[in-house]
Coordinates of C-alpha atoms and ligand atoms in Angstrom, one line a residue:
X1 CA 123.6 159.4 -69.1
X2 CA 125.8 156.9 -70.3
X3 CA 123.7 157.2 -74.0
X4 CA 124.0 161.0 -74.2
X5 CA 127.8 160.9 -73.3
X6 CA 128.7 159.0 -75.9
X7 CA 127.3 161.7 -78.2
X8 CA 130.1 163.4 -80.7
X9 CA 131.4 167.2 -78.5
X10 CA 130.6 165.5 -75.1
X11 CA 131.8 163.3 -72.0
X12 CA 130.9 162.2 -68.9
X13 CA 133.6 164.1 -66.7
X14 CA 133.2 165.2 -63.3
X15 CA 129.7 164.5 -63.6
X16 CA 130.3 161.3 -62.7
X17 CA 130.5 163.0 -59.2
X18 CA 127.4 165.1 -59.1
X19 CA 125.7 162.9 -61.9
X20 CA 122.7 161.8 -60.5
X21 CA 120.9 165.6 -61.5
X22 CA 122.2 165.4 -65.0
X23 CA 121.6 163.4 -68.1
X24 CA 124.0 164.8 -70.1
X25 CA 127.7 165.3 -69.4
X26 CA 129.1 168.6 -70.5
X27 CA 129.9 169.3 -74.1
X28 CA 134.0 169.1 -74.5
X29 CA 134.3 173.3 -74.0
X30 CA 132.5 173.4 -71.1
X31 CA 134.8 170.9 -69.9
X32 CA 137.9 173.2 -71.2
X33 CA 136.5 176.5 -69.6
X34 CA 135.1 174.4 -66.5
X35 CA 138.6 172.7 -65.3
X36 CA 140.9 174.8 -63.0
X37 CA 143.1 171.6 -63.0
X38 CA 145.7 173.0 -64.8
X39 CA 146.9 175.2 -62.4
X40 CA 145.3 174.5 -58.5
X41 CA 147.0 171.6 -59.2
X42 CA 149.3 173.4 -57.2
X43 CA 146.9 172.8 -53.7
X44 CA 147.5 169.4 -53.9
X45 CA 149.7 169.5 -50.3
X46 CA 147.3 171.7 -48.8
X47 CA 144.2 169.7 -50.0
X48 CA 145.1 166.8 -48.4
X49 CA 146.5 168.3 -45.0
X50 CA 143.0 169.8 -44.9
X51 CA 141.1 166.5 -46.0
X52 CA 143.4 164.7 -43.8
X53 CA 142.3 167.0 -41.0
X54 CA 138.1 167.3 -42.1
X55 CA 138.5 163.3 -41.9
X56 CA 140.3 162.8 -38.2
X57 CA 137.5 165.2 -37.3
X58 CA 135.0 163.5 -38.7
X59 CA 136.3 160.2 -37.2
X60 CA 136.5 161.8 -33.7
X61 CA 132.9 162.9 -33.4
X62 CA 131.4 159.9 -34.4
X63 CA 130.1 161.3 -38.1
X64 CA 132.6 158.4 -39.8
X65 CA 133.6 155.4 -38.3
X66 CA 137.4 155.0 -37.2
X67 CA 138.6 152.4 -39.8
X68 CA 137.2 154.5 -42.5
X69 CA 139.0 157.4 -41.2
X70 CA 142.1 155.8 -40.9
X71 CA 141.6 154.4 -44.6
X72 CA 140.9 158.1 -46.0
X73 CA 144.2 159.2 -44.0
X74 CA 146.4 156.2 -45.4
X75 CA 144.9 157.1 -48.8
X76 CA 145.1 160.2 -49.0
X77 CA 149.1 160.0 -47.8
X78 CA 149.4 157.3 -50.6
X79 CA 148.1 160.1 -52.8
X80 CA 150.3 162.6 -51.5
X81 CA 153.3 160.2 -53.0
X82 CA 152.0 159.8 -56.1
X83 CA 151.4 163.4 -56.4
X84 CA 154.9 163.5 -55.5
X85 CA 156.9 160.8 -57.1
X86 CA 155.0 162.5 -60.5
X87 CA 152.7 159.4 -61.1
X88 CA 149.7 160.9 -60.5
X89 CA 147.2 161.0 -63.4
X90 CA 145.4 164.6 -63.0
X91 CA 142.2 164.2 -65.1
X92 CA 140.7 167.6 -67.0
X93 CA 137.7 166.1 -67.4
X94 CA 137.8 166.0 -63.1
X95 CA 138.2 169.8 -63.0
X96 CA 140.0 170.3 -59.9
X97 CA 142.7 169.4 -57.7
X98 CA 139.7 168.6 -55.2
X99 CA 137.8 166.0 -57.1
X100 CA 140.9 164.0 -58.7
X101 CA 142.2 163.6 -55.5
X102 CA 139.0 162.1 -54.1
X103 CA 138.4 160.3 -56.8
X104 CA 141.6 158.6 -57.0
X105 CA 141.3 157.9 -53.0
X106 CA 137.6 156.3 -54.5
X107 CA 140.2 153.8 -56.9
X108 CA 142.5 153.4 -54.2
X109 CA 140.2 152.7 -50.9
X110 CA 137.0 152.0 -52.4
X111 CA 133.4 153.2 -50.6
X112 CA 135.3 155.0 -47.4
X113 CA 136.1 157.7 -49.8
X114 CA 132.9 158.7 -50.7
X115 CA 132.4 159.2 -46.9
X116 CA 135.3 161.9 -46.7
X117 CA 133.2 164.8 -48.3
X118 CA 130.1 164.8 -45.4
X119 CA 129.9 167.8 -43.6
X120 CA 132.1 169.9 -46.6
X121 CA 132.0 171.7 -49.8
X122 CA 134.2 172.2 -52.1
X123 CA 133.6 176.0 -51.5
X124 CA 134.9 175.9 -48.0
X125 CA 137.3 172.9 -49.1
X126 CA 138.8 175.7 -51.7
X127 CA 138.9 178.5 -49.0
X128 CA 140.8 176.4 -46.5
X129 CA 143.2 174.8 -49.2
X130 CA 144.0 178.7 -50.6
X131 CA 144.2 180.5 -47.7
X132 CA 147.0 177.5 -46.2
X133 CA 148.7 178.2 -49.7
X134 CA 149.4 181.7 -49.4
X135 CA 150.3 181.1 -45.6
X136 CA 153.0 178.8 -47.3
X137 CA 153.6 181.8 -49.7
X138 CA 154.2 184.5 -47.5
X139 CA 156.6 182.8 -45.1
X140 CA 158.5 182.0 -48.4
X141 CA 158.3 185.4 -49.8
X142 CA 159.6 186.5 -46.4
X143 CA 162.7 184.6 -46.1
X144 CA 163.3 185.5 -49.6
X145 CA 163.0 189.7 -49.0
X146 CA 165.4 189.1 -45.8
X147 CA 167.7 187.6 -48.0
X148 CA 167.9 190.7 -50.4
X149 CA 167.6 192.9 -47.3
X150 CA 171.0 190.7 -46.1
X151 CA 172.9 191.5 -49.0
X152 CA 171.9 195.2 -49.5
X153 CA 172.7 195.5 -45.5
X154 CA 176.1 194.1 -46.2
X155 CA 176.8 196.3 -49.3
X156 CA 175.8 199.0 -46.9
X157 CA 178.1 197.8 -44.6
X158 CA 181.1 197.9 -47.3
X159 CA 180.1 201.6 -48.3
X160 CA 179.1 203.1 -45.1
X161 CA 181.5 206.2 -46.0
X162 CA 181.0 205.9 -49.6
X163 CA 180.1 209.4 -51.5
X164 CA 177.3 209.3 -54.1
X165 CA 175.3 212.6 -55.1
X166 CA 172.0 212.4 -53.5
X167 CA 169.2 213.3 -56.2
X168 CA 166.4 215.1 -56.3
X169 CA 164.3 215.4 -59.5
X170 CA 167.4 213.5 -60.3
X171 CA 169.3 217.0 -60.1
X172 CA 172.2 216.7 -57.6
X173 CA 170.8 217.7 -54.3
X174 CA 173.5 217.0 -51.0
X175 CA 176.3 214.5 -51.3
X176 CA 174.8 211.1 -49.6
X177 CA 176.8 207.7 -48.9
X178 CA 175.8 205.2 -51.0
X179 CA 175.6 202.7 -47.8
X180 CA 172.7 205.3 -47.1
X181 CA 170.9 204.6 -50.1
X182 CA 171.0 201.1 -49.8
X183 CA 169.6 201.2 -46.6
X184 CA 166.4 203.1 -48.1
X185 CA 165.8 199.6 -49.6
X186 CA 166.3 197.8 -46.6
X187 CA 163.5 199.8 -44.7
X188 CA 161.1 199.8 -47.7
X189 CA 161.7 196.0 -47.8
X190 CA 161.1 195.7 -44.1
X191 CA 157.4 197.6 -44.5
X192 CA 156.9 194.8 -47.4
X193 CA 157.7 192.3 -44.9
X194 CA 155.2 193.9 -42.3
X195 CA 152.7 193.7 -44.3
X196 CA 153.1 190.3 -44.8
X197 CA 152.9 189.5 -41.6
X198 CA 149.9 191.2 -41.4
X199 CA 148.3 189.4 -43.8
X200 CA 149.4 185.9 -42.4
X201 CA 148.2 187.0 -39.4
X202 CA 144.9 188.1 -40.8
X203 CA 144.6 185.4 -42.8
X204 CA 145.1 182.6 -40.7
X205 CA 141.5 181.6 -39.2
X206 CA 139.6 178.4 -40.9
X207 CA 137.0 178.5 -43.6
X208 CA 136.6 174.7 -43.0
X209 CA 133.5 173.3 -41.6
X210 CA 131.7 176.8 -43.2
X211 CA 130.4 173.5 -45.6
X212 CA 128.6 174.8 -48.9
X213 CA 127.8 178.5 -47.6
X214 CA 125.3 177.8 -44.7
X215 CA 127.0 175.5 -42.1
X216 CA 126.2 171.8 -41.8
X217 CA 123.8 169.9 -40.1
X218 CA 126.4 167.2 -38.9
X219 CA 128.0 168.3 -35.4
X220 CA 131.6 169.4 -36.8
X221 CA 134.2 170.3 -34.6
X222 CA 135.4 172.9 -36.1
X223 CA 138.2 174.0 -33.3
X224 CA 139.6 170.7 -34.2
X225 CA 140.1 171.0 -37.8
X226 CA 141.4 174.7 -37.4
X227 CA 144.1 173.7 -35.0
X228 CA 145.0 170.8 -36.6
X229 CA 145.9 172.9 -39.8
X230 CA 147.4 175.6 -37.8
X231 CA 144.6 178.4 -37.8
X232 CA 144.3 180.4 -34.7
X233 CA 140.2 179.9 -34.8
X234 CA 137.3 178.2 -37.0
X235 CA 136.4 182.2 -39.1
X236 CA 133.4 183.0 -37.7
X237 CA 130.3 183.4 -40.2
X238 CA 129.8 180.5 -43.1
X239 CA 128.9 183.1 -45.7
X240 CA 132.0 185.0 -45.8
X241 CA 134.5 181.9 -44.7
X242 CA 133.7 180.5 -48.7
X243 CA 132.8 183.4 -50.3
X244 CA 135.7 186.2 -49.5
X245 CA 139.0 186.5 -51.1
X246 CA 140.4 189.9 -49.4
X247 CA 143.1 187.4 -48.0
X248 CA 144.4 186.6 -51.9
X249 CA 143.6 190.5 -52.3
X250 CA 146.3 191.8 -49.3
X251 CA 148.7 189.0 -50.6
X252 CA 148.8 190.7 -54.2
X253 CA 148.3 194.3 -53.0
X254 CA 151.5 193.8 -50.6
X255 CA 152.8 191.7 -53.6
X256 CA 152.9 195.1 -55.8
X257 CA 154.2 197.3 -53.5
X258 CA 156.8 195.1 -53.0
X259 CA 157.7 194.9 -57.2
X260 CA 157.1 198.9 -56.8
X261 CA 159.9 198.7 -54.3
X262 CA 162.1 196.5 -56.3
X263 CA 161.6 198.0 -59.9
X264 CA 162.8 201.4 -58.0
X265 CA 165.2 200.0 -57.2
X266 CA 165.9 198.2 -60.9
X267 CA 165.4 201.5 -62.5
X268 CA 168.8 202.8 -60.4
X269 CA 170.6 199.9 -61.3
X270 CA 170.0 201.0 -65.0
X271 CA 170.6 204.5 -64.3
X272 CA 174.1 203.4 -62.8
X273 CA 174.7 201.1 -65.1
X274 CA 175.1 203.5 -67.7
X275 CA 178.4 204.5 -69.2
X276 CA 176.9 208.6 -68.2
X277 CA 176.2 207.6 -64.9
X278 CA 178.8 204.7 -64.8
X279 CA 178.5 204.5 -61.0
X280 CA 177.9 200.4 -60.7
X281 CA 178.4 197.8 -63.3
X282 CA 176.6 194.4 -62.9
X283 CA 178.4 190.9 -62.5
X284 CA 178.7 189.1 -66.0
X285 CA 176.1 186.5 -65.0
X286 CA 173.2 189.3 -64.3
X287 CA 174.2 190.8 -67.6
X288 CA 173.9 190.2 -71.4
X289 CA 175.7 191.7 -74.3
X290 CA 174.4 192.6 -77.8
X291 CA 174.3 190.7 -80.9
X292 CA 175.4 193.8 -82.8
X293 CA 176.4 196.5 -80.4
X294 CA 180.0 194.6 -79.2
X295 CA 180.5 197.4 -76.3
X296 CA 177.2 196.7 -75.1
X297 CA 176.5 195.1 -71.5
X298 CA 173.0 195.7 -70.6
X299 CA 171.3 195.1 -67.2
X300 CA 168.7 192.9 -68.9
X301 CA 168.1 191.4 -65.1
X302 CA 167.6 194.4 -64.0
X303 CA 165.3 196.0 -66.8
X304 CA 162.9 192.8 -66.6
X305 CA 162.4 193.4 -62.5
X306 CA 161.6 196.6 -63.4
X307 CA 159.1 195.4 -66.4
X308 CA 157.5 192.7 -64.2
X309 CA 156.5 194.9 -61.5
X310 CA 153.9 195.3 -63.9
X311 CA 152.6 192.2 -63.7
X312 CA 152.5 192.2 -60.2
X313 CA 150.1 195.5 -60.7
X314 CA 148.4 194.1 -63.3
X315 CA 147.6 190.7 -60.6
X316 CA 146.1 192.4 -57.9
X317 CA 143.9 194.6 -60.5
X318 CA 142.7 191.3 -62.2
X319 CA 141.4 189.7 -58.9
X320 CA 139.8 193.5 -57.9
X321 CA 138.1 193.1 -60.5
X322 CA 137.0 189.3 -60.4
X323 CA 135.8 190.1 -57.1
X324 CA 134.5 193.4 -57.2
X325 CA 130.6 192.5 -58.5
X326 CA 130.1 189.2 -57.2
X327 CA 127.0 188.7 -54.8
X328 CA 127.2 186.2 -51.7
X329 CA 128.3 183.6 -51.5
X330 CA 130.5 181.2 -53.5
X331 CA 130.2 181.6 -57.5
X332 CA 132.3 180.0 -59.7
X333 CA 134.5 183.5 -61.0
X334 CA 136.4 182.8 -57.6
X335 CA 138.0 180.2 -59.2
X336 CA 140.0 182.3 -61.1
X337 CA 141.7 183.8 -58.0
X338 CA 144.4 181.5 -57.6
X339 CA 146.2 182.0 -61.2
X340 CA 147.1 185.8 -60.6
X341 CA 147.9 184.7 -56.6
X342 CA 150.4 182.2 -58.3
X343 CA 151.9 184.3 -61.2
X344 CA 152.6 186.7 -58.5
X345 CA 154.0 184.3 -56.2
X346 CA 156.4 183.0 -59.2
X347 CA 156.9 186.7 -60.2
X348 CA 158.3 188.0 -56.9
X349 CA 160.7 184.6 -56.4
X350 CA 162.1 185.4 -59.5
X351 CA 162.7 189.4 -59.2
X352 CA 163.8 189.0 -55.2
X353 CA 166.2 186.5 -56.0
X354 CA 167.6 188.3 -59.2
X355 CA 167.9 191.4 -57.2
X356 CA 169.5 189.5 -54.2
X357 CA 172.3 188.7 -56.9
X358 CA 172.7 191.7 -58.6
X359 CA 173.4 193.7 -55.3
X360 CA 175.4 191.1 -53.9
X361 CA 177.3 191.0 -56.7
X362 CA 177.6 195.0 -58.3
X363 CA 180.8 196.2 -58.5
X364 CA 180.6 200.0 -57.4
X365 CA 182.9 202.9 -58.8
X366 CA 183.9 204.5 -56.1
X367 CA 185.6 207.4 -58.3
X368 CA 183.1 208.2 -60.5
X369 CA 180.5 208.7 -57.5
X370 CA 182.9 210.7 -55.4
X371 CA 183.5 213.4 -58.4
X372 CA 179.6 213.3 -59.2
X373 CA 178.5 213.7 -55.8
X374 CA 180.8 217.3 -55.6
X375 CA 179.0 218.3 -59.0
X376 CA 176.3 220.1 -59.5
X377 CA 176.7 222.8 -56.5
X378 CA 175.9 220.2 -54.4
X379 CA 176.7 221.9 -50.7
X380 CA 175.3 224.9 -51.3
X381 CA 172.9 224.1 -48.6
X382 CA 176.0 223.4 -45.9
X383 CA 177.2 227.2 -47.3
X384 CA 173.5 228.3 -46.1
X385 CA 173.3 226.2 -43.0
X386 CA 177.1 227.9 -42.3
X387 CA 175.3 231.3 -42.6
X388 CA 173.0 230.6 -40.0
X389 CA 175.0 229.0 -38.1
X390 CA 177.7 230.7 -37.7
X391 CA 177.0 234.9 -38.5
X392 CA 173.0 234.0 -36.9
X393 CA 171.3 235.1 -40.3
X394 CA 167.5 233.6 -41.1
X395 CA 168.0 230.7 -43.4
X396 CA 165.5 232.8 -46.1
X397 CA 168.2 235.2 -46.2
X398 CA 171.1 232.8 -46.6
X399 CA 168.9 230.6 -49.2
X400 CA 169.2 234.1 -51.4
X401 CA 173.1 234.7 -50.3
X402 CA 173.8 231.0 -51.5
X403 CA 172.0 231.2 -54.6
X404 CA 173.5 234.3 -55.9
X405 CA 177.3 232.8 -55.0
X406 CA 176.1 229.8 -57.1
X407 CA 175.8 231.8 -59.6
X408 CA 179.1 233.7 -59.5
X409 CA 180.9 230.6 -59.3
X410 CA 178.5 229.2 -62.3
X411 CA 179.7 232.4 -64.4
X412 CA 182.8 231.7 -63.3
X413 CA 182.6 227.9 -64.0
X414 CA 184.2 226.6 -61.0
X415 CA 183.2 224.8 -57.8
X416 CA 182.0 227.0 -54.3
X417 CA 184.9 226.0 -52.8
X418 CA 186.6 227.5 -55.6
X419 CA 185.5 231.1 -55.3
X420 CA 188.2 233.1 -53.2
X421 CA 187.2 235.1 -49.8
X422 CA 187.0 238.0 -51.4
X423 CA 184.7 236.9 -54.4
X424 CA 182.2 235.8 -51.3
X425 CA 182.8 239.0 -49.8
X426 CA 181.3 240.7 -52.8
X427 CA 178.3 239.1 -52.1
X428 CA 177.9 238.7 -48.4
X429 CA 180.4 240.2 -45.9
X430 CA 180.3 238.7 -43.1
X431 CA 182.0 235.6 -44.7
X432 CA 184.9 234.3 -43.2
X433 CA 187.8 231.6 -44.0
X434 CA 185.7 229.3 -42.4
X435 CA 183.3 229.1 -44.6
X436 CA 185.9 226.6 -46.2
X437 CA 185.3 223.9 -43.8
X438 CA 181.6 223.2 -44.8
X439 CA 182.1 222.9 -48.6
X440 CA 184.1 219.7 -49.4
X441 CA 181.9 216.5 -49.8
X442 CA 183.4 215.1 -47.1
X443 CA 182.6 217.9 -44.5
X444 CA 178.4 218.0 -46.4
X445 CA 178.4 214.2 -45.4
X446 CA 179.9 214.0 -42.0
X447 CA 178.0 217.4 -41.1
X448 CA 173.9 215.1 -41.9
X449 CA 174.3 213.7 -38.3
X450 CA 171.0 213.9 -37.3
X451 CA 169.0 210.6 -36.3
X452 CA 168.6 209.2 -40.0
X453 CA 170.5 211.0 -41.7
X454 CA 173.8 210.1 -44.1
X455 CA 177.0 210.9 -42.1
X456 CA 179.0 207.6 -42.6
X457 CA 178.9 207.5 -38.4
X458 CA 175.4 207.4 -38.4
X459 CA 175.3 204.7 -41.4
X460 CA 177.1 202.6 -39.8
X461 CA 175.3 202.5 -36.6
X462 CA 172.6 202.1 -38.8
X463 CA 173.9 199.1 -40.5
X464 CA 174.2 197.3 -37.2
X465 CA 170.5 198.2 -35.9
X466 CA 169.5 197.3 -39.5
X467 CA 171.1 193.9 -38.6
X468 CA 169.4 193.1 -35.4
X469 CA 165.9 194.4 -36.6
X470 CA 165.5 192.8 -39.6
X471 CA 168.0 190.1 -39.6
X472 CA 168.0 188.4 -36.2
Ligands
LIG1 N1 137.6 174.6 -58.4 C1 136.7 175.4 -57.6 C2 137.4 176.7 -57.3 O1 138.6 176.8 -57.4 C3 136.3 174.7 -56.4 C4 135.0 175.1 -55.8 C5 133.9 174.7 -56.7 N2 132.7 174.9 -56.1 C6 131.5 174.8 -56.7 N3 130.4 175.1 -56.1 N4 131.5 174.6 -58.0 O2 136.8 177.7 -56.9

């Protein structure tokens, strides 16, 4: 072995471990291809928590002595420190966070170490280190979408009453407060965060113990290690505890929706932005200005949400596919699951926390949404509902009424509310004066008082059960 590695394009590497089959160590690109170092480097807390926990177990049932357990746990905290305190030398040619770790524990404690991996394999060490790292993820991702639901709650709060138009197609539809559509947010953000608590809950049962793929012949306690890393149970069949990733699969599936969610949401902030729509402008720290263009403040912040939701799509197809022609049970393409898991991860901190600054920190014109959301012929349907309402005619019939005093007041270019009695007369004749009640925005807003709906009564009662169901 020793010979052949010193031949020109090769080294001895993690070989070292598994040497004894091998009389050559790989040539310098296998290496290169080979080493996931670079980025599970990132496990390194949940590695040792779970060798930490394989080794007490181990200790306890009599498969390792107590004194060598106790030197694999002081070890493997010493390592934990040096991971920390950055003076930890992570070694390409050792592949993984896995075998530097127990190879440094082999420098620091000597033969013990080599006693830590009985009764494991990396493939179930991998499985139990990942699945604790999106755990971590999630509950992260979690606090950081209540935060942004927080803010958007609060703005919702301010602008309870607020008139926007309400779009459809992006044509004017009904008037809406803009506390109403922030609250759209909040709900879609709460569903995001329901999903991840499903998949924390789903995922949280222990691969550990599963060994290589079959089991192990040594008598594990498997209850114990899955308590001891916080699992509600030991997953039940070896096969699939190393060999599926549908846990990493939810976490980036819930992780699109959510950038969905928030580039939606970054697309309006553009739209509003703009000096046609002019309805919000962003906080000098969320925007940038052109190197040309001096009148120019673009929502940069808000455009790149919007672009990185792509990403987030693009994650959860890459590991679909990864995963999608593998046979049982471990092969080696699974190592590739954790870099879109933690570009997502990354991704989503970013856009949630950009987009926890941007609404906290819009300023909203008032003015320009109130004219806007009377534009447009935007209560015609309160001049329908009035029809039926008040002279008992069939909403078909008072659609057709509505739409041909639309366009009388489009021929005459003026507002509904603008058209005299008479005028309204020509085209239906049972209207009355009252009609005039139902056509200010004001009236369209404070009439939507059914159980979800925009009248600023109902927003704010919304606002305050928002508050206690997503915020307590
Ligand atoms: N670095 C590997 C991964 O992330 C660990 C498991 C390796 N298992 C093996 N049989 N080669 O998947």
């Amino acid at each position: 072995m020793a010979k052949n590695s010193e031949k020109p394009g090769t080294s001895k590497g993690a070989s070292g471990i598994w040497g004894g089959r091998f009389a050559a160590g790989p040539a310098d690109i296998m290496l290169k291809i080979n080493a996931s170092i670079d980025f599970d480097r990132r496990l390194y807390a949940q590695d040792i928590a779970a060798s930490k926990a394989h080794a007490a177990m181990l200790a306890k049932t009599g498969i390792i002595s107590d004194d060598d357990g106790n030197a694999i746990a002081k070890g493997l905290d010493d390592i934990a420190k040096e991971i920390e305190s950055g003076d930890f030398d992570f070694k390409q040619e050792l592949e993984d966070i896995h075998m530097n770790v127990e190879s440094r524990l082999g420098e620091m404690i000597g033969a013990a170490a080599g006693r830590l991996h009985t009764a494991r394999s990396r493939n179930d060490q991998v499985a139990t280190d990942f699945r604790l790292w999106v755990r971590d993820a999630l509950n992260d991702l979690d606090a950081g979408v209540k935060g942004l639901q927080a803010a958007l709650i609060d703005r919702a709060d301010e602008h309870a009453a607020t008139a926007m138009p309400g779009f459809t197609h992006l044509q004017s539809a009904q008037p809406v407060t803009l506390g109403h559509h922030l609250l759209a947010y909040v709900e879609m953000l709460g569903r995001d965060r329901g999903r991840a608590a499903d998949c924390a809950k789903r995922l949280n049962e222990s691969p550990l113990g599963a060994a290589a793929l079959a089991g192990t012949s040594f008598p594990i306690d498997r209850e114990m290690t899955a308590k001891a890393l916080g699992f509600a149970a030991p997953m039940a069949n070896s096969l699939d505890a190393v060999s599926d990733r549908d846990f990493a699969l939810e976490f980036l599936s819930l992780a699109a929706i959510l950038g969905v969610h928030l580039s939606r949401l970054a697309e309006e902030i553009v739209l509003w932005c703009s000096s046609q729509f002019a309805y919000a402008q962003m906080p000098d720290a969320f925007s940038t200005g052109s190197s040309i263009m001096p009148q120019k403040r673009n929502p940069d912040a808000a455009e790149l949400v919007r672009a990185k939701a792509g990403g987030l799509i693009g994650a959860l197809n890459t590991l679909m596919i990864v995963m999608k022609g593998l046979p049982l049970a471990y092969g080696k393409d699974m190592q590739e699951d954790k870099v879109p898991v933690f570009n997502a991860a990354d991704t989503l901190a970013l856009c949630v926390a950009a987009m926890t600054g941007m609404v906290a920190e819009a300023s909203f014109n008032k003015d320009k949404m109130r004219v806007d959301a009377g534009k447009g012929y935007a209560t015609a349907t309160d001049l329908a509902d009035w029809l039926v309402r008040e002279k008992n005619m069939p909403f078909r019939d008072a659609h057709h009424v509505t739409g041909a005093l639309v366009k009388l007041a489009e021929e005459k270019n003026v507002g509904l509310e603008q058209l005299s009695l008479s005028e309204m007369q020509s085209v239906s004749p049972d209207i009355t004066e009252s009609v005039f009640g139902v056509l200010s925005v004001e009236d369209s807003l404070k009439s939507r008082d059914s159980f979800g709906g925009t009248a600023p009564g109902r927003v704010q009662d919304a606002v305050n059960e928002a508050r206690k169901r997503f915020l307590d």
